[in-house]
Short mmCIF file of C-alpha atoms and ligand atoms in Angstrom, two decimals:
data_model
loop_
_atom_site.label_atom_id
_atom_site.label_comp_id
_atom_site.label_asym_id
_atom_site.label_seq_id
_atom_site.Cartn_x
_atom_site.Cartn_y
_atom_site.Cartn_z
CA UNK A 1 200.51 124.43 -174.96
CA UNK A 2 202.94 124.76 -171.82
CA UNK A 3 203.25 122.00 -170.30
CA UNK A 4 201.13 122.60 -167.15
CA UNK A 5 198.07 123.51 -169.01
CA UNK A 6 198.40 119.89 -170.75
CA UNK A 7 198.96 118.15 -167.41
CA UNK A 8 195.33 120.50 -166.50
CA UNK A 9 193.99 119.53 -169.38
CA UNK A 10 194.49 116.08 -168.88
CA UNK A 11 193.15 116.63 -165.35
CA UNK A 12 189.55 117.68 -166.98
CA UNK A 13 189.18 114.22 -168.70
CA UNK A 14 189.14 113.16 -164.93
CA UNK A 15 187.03 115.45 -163.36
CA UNK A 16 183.90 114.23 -163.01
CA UNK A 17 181.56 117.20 -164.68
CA UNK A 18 184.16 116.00 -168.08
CA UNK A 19 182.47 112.47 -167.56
CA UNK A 20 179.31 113.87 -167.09
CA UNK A 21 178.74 115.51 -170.15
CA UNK A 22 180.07 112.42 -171.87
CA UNK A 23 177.92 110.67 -170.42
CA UNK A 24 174.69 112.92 -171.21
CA UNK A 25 175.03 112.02 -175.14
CA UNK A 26 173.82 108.70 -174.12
CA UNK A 27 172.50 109.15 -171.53
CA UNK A 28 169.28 111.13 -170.10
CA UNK A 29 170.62 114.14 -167.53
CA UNK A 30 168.01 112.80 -164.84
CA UNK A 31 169.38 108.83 -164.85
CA UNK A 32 170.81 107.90 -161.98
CA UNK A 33 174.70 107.30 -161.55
CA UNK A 34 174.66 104.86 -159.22
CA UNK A 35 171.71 102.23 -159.02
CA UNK A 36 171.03 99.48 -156.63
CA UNK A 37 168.13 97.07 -156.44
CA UNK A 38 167.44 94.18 -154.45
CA UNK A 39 170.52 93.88 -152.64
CA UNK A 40 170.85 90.95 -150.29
CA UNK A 41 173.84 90.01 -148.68
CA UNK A 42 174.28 87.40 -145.94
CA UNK A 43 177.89 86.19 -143.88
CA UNK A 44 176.78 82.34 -142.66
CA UNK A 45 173.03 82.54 -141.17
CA UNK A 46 173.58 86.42 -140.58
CA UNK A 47 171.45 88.43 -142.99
CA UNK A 48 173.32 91.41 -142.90
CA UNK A 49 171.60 93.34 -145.97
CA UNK A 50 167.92 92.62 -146.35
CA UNK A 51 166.98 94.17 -150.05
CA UNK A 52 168.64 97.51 -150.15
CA UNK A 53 167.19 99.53 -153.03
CA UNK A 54 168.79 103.67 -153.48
CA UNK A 55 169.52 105.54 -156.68
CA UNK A 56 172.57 108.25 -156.72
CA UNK A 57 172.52 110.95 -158.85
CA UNK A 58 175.32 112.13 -161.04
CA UNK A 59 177.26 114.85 -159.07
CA UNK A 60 175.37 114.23 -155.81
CA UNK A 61 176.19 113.18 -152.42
CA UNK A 62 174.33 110.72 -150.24
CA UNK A 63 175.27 110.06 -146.73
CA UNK A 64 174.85 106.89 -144.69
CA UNK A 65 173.77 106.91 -141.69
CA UNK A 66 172.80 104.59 -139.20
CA UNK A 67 173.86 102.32 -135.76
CA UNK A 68 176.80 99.75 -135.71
CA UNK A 69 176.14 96.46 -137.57
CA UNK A 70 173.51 97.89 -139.36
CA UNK A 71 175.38 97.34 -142.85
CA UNK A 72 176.50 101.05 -143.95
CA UNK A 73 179.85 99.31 -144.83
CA UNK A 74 179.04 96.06 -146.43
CA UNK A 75 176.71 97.87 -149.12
CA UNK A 76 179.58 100.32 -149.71
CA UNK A 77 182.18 97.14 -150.32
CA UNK A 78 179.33 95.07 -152.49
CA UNK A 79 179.16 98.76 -154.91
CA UNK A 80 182.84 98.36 -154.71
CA UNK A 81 182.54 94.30 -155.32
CA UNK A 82 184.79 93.94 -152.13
CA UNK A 83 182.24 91.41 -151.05
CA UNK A 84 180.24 90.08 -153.36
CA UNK A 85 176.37 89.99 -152.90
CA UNK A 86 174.17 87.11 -153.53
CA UNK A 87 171.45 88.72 -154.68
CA UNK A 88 170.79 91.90 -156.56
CA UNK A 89 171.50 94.60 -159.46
CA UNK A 90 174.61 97.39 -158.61
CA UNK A 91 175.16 99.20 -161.75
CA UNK A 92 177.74 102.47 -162.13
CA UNK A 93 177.39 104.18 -165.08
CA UNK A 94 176.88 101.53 -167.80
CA UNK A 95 178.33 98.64 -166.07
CA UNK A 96 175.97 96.94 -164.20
CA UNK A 97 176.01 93.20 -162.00
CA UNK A 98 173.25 91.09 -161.13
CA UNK A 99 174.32 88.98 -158.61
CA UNK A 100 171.42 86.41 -158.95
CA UNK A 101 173.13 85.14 -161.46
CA UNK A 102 175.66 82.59 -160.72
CA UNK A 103 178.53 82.21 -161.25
CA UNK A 104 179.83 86.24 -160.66
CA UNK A 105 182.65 86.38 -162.66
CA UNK A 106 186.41 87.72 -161.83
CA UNK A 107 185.60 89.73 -164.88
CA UNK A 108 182.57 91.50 -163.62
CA UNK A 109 183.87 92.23 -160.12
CA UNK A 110 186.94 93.55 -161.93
CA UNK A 111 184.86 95.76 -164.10
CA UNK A 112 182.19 96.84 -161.39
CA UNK A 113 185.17 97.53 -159.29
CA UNK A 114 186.74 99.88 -161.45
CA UNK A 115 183.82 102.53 -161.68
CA UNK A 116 184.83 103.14 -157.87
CA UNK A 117 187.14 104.81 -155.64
CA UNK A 118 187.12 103.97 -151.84
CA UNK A 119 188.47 105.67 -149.40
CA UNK A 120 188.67 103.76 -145.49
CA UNK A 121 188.49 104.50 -142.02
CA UNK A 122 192.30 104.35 -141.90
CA UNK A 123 194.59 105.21 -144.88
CA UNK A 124 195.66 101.65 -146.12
CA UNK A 125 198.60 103.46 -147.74
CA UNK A 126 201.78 101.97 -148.58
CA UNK A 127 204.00 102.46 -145.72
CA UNK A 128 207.54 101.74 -147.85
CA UNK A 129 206.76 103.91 -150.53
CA UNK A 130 206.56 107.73 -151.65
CA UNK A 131 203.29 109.63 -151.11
CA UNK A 132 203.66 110.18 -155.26
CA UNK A 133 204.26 106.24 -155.55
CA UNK A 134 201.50 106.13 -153.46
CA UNK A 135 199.41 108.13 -155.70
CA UNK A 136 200.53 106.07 -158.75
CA UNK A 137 200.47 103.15 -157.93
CA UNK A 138 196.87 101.96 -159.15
CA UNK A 139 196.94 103.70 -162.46
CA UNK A 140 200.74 102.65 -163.27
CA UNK A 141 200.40 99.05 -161.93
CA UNK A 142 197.19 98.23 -162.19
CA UNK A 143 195.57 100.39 -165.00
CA UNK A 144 199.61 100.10 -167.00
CA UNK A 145 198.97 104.16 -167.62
CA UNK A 146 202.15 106.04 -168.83
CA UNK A 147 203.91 106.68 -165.89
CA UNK A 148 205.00 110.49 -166.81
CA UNK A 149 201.41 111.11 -167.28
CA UNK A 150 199.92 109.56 -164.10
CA UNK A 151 203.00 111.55 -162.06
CA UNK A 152 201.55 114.41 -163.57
CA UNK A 153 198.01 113.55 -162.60
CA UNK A 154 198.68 112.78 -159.27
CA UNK A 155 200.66 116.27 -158.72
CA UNK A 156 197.40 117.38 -159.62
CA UNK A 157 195.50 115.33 -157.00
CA UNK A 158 198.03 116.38 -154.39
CA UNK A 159 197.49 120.00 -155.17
CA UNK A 160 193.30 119.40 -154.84
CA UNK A 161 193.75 117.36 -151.74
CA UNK A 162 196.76 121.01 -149.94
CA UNK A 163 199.75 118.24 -150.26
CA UNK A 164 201.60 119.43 -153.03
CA UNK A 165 204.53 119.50 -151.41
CA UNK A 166 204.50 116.27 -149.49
CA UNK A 167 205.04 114.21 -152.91
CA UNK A 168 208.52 112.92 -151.51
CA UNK A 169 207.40 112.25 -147.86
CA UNK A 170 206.73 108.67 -146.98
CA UNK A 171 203.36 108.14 -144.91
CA UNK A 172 205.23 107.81 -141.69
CA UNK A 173 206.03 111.55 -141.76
CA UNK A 174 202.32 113.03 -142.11
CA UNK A 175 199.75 113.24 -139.82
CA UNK A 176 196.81 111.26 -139.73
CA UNK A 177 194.90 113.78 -141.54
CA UNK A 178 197.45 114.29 -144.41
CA UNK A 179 197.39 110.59 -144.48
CA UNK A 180 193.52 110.34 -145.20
CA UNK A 181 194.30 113.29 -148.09
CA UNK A 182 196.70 111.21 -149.63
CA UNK A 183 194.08 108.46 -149.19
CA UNK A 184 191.29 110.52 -151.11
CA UNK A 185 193.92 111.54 -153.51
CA UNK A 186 195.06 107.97 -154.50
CA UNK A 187 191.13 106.74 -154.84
CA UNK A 188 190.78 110.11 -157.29
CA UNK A 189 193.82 108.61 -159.26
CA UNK A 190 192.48 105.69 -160.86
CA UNK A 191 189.76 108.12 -162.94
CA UNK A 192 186.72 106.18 -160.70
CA UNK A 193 183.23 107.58 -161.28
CA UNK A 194 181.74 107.48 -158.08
CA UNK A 195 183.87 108.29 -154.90
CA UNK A 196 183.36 105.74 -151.87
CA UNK A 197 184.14 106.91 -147.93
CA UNK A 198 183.85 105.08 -145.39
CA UNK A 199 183.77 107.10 -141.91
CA UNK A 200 186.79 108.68 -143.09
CA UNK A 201 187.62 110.84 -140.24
CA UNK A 202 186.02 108.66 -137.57
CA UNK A 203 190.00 107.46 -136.33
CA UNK A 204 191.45 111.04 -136.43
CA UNK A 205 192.02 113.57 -133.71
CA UNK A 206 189.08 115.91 -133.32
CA UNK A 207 191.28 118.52 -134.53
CA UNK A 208 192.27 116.96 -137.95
CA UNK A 209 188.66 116.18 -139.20
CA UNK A 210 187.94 119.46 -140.37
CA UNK A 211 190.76 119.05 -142.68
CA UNK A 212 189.32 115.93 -144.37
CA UNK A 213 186.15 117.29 -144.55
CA UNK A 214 187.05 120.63 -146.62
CA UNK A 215 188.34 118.28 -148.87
CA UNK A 216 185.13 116.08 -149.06
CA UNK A 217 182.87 119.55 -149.23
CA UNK A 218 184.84 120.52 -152.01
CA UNK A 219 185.14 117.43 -154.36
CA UNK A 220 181.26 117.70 -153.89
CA UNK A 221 181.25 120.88 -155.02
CA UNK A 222 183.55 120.17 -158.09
CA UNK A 223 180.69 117.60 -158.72
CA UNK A 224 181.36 114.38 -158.06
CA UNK A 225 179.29 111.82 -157.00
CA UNK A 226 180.09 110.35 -153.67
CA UNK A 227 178.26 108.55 -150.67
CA UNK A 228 179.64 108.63 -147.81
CA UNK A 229 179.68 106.88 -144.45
CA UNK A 230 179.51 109.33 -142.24
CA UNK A 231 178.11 110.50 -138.44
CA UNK A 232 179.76 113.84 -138.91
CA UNK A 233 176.19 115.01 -139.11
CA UNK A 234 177.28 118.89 -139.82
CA UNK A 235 179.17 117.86 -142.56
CA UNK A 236 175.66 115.79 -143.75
CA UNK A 237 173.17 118.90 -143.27
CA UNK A 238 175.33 120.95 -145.64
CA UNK A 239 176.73 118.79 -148.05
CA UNK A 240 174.38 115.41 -148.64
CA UNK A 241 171.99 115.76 -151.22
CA UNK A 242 169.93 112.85 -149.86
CA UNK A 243 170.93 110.70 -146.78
CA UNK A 244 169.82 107.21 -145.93
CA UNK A 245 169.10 105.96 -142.42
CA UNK A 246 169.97 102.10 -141.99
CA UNK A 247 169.07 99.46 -139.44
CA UNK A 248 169.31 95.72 -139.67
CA UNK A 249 170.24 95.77 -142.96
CA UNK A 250 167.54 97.58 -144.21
CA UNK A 251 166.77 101.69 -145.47
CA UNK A 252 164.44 102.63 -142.73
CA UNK A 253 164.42 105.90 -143.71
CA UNK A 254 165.44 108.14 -147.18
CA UNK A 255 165.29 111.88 -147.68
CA UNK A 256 167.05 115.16 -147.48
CA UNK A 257 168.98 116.06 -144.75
CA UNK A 258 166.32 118.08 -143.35
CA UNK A 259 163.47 115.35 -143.62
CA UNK A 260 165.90 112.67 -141.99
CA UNK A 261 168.34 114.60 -139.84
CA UNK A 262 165.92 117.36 -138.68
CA UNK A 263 162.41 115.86 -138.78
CA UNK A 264 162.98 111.62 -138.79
CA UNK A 265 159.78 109.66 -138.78
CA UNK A 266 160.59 106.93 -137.16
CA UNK A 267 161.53 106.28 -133.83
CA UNK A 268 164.43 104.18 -134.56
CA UNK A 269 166.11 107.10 -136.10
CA UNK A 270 165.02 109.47 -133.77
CA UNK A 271 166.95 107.25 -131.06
CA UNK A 272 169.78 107.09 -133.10
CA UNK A 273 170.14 110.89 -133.88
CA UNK A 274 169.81 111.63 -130.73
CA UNK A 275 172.27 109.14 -129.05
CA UNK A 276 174.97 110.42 -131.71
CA UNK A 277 174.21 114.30 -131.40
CA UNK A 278 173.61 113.65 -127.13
CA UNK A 279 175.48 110.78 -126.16
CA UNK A 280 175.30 111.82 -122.10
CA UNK A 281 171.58 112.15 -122.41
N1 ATP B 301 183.34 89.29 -143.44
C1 ATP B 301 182.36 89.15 -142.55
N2 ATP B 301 182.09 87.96 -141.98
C2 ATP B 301 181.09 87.80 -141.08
N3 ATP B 301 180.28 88.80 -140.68
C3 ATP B 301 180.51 90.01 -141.20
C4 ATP B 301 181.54 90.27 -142.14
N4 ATP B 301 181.52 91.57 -142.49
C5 ATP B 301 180.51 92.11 -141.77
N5 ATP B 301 179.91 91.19 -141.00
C6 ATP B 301 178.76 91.43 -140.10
O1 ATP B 301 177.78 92.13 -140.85
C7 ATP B 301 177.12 93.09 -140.05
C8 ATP B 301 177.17 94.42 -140.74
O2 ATP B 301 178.51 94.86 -140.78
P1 ATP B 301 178.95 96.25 -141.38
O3 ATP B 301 180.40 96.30 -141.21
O4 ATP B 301 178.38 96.40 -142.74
O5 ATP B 301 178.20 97.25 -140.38
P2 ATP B 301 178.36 98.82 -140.23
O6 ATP B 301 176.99 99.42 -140.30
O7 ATP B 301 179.37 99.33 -141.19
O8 ATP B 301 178.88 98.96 -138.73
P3 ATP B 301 179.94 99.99 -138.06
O9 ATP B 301 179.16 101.27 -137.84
O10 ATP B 301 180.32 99.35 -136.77
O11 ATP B 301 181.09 100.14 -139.00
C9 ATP B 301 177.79 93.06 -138.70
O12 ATP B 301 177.00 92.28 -137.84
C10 ATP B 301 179.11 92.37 -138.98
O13 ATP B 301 179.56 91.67 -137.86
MG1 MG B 302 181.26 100.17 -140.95
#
């Protein structure tokens, strides 16, 4: 075997239709991924998520949706275990937390936060460091992965997200767009199951979203299993397989893209919808 096809090789352990049919000897096909129940989550006297109960299917994408405050990111950092909930089941795969039950241990959050990768609204990359070092970093410091092997992966994760030649750059010398790639490509790295954004292109200029969101589209269509934060609503309509409308801290509204993006039921997210896709109006 020649060298690149092992470093390819290696690369299907990590992509996620590998884990999925790992996962389907023990699993039914139909379970979910991604489960949440119950999840409550309050900062002081501020209830900020009010029971939040979704399902994600393996290989699918669900979109967030929904006005400011209304808790799209603090029930992407409790999947993550970021912040921890007070109340609740999050389980990825076959790790699972209830957070009802005290104490939550540095084990658990470890573990729980391990199934995920999360990308942010800005890149969070190391600004003294390679884009490669970049790349390795979690799987060489924090996983203590061979670090031949995890240069070779993250070649590989360069080459997915159109920077394989950027490897030597330092983040200072990309754009902002090539930044959020190396981003994506540093959450693939660490081998998570389920891909986390968080309005990923919402600080870029117009003209570098596009970019970031080929790259999105197609790790979807390599299959893995992602929800996303997201008002790029074009990017929604053809990629989310179900998208979730919050306000107040609660789902108001669940669906495909066409039930809640083209035909909403409620009023709230008709208002919303419409102030997003005709903010002059
Ligand atoms: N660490 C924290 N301490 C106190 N309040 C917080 C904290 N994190 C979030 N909040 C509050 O929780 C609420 C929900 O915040 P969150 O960031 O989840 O909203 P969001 O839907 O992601 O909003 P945006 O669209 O503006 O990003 C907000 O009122 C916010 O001020
Ligand atoms: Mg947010």
């Amino acid at each position: 075997m020649t060298e690149s096809t092992s470093s390819i090789s290696s690369m299907s352990s990590l992509s996620p239709l590998g884990s999925l049919s790992s996962l389907s000897s023990t699993a039914h096909e139909t379970d979910p991924l991604v489960s949440v129940s119950g999840l409550a989550k309050s900062f002081g006297d501020h209830e900020v998520l009010r029971s939040i109960d979704f399902d994600v299917a393996p290989g699918s994408v669900t979109v967030l949706i929904g006005p400011s405050g209304s808790g799209k990111t603090t029930v992407l950092r409790s999947l993550n275990a970021l912040d921890v909930a007070d109340a609740g089941v999050v389980r990825i795969g076959d790790v699972g937390v209830d957070f009802a039950q005290r104490p939550v241990t540095k084990r658990q959050v470890a573990t729980l936060r391990a199934q995920s990768g999360m990308v942010f609204q800005s890149h969070h990359l190391f600004p003294h460091v390679t884009v490669l070092e970049n790349v390795t970093a979690g799987p060489v410091l924090a996983q203590r992965r061979d670090r031949p092997e995890a240069e070779a992966e993250a070649r590989e994760l360069l080459r997915l997200v159109g920077l394989e030649d950027k490897d030597g750059a330092y983040p200072y010398q990309l754009s902002g767009g090539q930044q959020q790639r190396v981003g994506i490509a540093r959450a693939l790295a660490i081998r998570p199951q389920l891909m986390l954004f968080d309005e990923p292109t919402s600080a870029l200029d117009p003209e570098l979203v596009g970019e970031v969101l080929r790259v999105m589209r197609d790790l979807a269509a390599q299959g893995w299993t992602m929800v996303v934060v997201t008002h790029e609503i074009r990017f929604a309509q053809q990629v989310a397989d179900q998208v979730l409308f919050m306000d107040g801290g609660v789902i108001v509204e669940r669906g495909t893209p066409e039930e809640v993006l083209t035909r909403p039921r409620t009023e709230r997210a008709r208002q919303f919808l419409h102030r997003i896709l005709d903010p002059l109006d």
